[in-house]
Short mmCIF file of C-alpha atoms in Angstrom, two decimals:
data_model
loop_
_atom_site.label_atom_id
_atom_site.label_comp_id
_atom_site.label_asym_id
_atom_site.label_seq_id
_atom_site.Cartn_x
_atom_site.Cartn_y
_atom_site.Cartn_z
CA UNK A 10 3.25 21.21 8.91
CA UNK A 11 5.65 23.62 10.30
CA UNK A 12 7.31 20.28 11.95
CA UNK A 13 7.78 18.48 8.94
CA UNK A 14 9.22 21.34 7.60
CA UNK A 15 11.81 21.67 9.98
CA UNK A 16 12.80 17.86 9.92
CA UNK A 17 12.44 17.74 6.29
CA UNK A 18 16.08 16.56 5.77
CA UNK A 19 15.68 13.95 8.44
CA UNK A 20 12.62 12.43 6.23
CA UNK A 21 14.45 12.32 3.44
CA UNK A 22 17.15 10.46 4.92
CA UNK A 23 14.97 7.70 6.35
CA UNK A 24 13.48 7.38 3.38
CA UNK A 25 16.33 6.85 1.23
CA UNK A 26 17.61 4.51 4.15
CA UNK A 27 14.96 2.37 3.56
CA UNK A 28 15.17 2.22 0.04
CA UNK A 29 18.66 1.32 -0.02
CA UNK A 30 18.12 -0.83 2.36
CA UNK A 31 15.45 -2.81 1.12
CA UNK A 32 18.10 -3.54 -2.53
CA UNK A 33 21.46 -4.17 0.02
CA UNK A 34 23.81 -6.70 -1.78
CA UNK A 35 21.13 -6.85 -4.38
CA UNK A 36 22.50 -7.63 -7.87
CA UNK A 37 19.62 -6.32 -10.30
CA UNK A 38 18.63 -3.67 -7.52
CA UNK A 39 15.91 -1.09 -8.25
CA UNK A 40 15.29 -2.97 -11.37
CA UNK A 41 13.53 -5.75 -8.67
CA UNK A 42 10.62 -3.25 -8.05
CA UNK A 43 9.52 -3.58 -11.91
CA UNK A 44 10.21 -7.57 -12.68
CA UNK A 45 8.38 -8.38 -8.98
CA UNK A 46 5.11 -6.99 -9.84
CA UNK A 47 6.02 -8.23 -13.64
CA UNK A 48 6.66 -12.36 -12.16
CA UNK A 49 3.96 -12.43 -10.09
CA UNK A 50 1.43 -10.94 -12.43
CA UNK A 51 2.96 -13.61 -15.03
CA UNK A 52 2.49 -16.22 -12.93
CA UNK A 53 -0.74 -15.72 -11.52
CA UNK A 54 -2.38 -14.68 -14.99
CA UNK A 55 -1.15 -18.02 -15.90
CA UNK A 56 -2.56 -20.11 -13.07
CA UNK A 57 -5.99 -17.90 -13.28
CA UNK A 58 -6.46 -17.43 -17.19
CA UNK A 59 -5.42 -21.44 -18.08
CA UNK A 60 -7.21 -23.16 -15.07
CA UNK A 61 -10.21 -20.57 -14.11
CA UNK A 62 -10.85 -19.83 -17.42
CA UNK A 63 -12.13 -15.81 -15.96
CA UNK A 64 -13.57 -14.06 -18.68
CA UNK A 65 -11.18 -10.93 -18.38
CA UNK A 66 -10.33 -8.91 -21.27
CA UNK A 67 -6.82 -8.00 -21.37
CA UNK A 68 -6.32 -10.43 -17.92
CA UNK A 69 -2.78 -9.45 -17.25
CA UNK A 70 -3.49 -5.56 -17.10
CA UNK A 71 -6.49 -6.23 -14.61
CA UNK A 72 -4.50 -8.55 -12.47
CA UNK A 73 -1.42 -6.10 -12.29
CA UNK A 74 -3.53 -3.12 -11.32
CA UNK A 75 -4.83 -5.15 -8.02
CA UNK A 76 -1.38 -6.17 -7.25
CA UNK A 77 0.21 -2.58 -7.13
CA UNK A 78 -2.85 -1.71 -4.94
CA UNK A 79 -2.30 -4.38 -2.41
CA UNK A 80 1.44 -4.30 -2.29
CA UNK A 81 1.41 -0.92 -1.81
CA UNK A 82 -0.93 -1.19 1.26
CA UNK A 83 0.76 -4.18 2.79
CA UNK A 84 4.51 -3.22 2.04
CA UNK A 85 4.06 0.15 3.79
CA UNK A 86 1.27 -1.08 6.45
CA UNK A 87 4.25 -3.53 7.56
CA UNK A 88 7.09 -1.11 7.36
CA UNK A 89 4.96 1.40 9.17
CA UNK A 90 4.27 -1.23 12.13
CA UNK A 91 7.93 -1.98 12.57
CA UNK A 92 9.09 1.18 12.68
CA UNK A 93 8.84 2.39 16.16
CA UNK A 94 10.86 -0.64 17.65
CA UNK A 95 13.16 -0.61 14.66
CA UNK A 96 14.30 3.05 15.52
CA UNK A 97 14.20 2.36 19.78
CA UNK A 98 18.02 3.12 19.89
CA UNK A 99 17.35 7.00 18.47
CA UNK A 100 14.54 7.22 20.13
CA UNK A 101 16.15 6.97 23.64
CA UNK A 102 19.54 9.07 22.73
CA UNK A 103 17.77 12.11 20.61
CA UNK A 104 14.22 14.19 20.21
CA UNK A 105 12.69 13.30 16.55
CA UNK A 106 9.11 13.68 16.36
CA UNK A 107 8.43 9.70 16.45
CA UNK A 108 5.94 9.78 13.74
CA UNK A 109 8.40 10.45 11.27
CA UNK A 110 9.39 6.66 11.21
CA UNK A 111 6.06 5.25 10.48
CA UNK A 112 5.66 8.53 7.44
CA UNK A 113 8.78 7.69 6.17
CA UNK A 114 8.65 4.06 5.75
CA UNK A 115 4.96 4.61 4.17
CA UNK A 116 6.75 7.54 1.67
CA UNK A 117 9.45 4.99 1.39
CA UNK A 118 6.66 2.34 -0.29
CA UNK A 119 4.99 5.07 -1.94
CA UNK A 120 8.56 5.67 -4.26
CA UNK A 121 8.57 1.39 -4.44
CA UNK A 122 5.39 1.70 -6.00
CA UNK A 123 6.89 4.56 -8.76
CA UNK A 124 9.45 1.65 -9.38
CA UNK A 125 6.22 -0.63 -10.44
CA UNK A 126 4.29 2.05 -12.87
CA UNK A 127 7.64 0.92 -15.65
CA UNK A 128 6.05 -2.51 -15.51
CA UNK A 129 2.45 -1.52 -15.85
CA UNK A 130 3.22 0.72 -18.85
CA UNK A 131 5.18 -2.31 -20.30
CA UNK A 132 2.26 -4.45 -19.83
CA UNK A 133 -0.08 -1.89 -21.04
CA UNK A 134 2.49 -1.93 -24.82
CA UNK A 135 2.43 -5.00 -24.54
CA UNK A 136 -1.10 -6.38 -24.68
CA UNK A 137 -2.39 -3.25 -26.96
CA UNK A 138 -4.09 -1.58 -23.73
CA UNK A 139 -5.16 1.98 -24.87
CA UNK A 140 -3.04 4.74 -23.90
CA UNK A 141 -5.24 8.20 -22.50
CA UNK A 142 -4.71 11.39 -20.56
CA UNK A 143 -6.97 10.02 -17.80
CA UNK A 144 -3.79 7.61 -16.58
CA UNK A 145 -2.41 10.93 -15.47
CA UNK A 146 -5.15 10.88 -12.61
CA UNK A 147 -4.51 7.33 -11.40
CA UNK A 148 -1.98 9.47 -8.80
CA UNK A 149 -5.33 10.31 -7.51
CA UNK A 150 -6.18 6.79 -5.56
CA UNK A 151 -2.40 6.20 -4.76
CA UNK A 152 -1.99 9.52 -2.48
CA UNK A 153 -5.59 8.48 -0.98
CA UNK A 154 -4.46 4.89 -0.46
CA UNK A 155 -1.10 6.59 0.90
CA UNK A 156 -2.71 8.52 3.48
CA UNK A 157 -4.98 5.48 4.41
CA UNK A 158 -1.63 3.27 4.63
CA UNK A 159 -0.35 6.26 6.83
CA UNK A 160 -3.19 6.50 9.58
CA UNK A 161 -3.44 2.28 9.68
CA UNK A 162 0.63 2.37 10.09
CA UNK A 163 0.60 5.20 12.80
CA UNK A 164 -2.11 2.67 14.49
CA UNK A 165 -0.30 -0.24 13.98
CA UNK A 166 3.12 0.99 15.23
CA UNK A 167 1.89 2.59 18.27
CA UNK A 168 0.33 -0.89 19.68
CA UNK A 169 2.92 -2.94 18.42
CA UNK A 170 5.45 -1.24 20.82
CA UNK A 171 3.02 -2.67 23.73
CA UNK A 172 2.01 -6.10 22.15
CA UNK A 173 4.53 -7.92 19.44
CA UNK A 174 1.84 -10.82 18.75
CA UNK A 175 -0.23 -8.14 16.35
CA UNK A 176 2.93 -8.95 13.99
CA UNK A 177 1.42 -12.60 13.65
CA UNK A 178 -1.77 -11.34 13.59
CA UNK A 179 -1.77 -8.89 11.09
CA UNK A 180 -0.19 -11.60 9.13
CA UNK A 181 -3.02 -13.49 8.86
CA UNK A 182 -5.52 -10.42 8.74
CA UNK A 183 -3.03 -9.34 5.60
CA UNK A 184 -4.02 -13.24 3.94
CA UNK A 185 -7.22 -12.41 4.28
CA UNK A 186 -7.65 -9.34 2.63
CA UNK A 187 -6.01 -11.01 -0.16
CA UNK A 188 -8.94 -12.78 -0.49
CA UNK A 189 -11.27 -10.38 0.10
CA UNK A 190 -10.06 -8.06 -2.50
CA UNK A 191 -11.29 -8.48 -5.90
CA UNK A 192 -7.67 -8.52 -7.00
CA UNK A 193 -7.47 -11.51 -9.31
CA UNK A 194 -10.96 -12.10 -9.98
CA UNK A 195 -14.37 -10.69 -11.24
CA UNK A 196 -17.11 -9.48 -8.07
CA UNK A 197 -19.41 -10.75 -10.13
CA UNK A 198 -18.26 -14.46 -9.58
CA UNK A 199 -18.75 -13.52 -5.94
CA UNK A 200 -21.79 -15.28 -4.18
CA UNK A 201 -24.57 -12.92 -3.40
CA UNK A 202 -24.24 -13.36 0.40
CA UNK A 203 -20.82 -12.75 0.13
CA UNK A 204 -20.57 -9.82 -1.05
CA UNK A 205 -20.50 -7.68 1.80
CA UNK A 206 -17.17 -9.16 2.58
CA UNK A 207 -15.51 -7.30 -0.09
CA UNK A 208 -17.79 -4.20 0.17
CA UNK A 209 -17.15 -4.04 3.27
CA UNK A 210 -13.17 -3.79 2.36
CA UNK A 211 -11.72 -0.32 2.10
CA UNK A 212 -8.84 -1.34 -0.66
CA UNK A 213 -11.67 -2.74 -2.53
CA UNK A 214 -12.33 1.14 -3.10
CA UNK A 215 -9.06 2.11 -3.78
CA UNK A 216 -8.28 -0.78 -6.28
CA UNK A 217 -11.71 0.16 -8.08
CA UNK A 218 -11.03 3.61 -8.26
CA UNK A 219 -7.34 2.85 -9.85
CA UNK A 220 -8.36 0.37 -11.72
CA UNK A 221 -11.01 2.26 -13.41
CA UNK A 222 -9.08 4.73 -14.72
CA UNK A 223 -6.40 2.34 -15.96
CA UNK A 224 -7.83 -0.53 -17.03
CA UNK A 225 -11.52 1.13 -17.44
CA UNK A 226 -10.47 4.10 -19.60
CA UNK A 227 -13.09 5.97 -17.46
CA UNK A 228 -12.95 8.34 -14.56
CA UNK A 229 -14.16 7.15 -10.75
CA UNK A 230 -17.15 8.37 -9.90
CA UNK A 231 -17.81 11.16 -7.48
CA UNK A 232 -19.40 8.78 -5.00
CA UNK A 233 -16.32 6.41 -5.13
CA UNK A 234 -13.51 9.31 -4.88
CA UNK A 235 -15.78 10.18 -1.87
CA UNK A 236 -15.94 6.79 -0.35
CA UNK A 237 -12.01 6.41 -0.79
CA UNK A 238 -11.24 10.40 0.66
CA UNK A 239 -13.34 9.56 3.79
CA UNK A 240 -11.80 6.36 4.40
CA UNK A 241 -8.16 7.80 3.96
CA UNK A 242 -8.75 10.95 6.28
CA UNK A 243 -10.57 8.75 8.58
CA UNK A 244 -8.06 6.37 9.12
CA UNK A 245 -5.54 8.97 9.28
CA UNK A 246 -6.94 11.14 11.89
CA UNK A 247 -7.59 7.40 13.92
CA UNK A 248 -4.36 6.82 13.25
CA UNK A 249 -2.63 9.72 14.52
CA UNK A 250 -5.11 9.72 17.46
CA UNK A 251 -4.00 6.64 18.92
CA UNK A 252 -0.03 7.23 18.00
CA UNK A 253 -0.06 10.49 20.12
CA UNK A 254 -1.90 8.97 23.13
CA UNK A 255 0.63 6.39 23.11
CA UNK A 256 4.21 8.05 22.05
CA UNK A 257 4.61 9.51 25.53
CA UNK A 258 5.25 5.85 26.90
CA UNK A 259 6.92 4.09 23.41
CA UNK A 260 10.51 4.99 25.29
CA UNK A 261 10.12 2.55 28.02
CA UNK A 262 8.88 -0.34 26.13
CA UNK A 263 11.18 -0.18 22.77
#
């Protein structure tokens, strides 16, 4: 703590790095990380609610509250892996605690995804959705999904310095969580030996949790915030246990 402290100012400055990076030569801007979420829920609903006919009240809000979820995890999962080689130059000329680029790019998503909440509320006006003091708690599953996103980036970036192929590979492992997440449809439609496939899925927690207090009106259970604080410490302690057996070496390989 008393190191993040003391490089406080160098955080920030990644962070806002990435951000304006990520809207360069952009005409709309910031305004992209509301109509995104806002397009591809529209789309989607459309595809789902016309052809698959899932009987969803109030569709749109249930879709939307899956996609922040899972393009929070996979925006700042993919930043985080990248970030190490991205930041090789600095990292041979100057000492900066090198898990700062993996928490900054994964802070850096986390401020993306306070872009989104605009379009959520808009959605929420505009389909009648009921408005409660419990939405004040959704922050709740977003700083546990952070810190999950954190320890799975701080893993990710430290063995992507030694092998680039887990770019491809987490890819494809990314398309299948897609799947696996009950983001744009019902468990219940799932097959009974099936279902382990999304149980077995942490964001399938986190998206549950979130999506209970938004689109449920209802608080997560104890046994779910429990499920979802386990998973996020335990991936972050993982996590960081890998990065720091592997930072001593990152400087010969980036």
């Amino acid at each position: 703590m008393k190191e993040l402290y003391q490089f406080r100012n160098l955080i920030n400055e990644l962070v806002k790095r990435d951000i304006k990076k990520k809207y360069r030569r952009s005409v709309l801007g910031y305004l992209w990380s509301m109509l995104n979420p806002l397009l591809m829920m529209l789309i989607t609903a459309m595809v789902f609610s016309h052809l698959f006919r899932f009987d969803i009240p109030n569709y749109p809000l249930y879709l939307l509250t899956g996609q922040i979820i899972f393009t929070f995890y996979s925006e700042a999962t993919n930043f985080a892996m990248g970030s190490i080689l991205e930041n090789g130059g600095l990292i041979k000329k100057v000492y900066v605690p090198k898990y700062l680029f993996p928490l900054s790019r994964v802070i850096s998503s986390g401020v993306n995804v306070c872009f989104t909440l605009p379009a959520m509320v808009t959605i929420m006006l505009f389909t009648g959705a009921e408005f409660h003091f419990k939405l004040l708690f959704c922050v709740i599953p977003l700083l546990l999904l952070m810190l999950f996103s954190l320890g799975i980036g701080l893993l990710l970036a430290a063995f992507a310095v030694y092998f680039r192929d887990i770019f491809h590979l987490y890819g494809v492992l990314l398309t299948v969580l897609n799947y696996a997440t009950p983001i744009f449809y019902p468990t219940k439609i799932i097959p009974l030996e099936y279902q382990g496939i999304v149980l077995y899925n942490p964001l399938t927690y986190f998206l549950q949790a979130f999506r209970d207090i938004v689109y449920g009106n209802v608080f997560p259970s104890g046994e779910q915030l429990f499920v979802c604080t386990c998973l996020a410490f335990g991936s972050l302690l993982v996590g960081g246990y890998a990065f720091s057996k592997k930072q001593n070496n990152f400087v010969l390989y980036v």
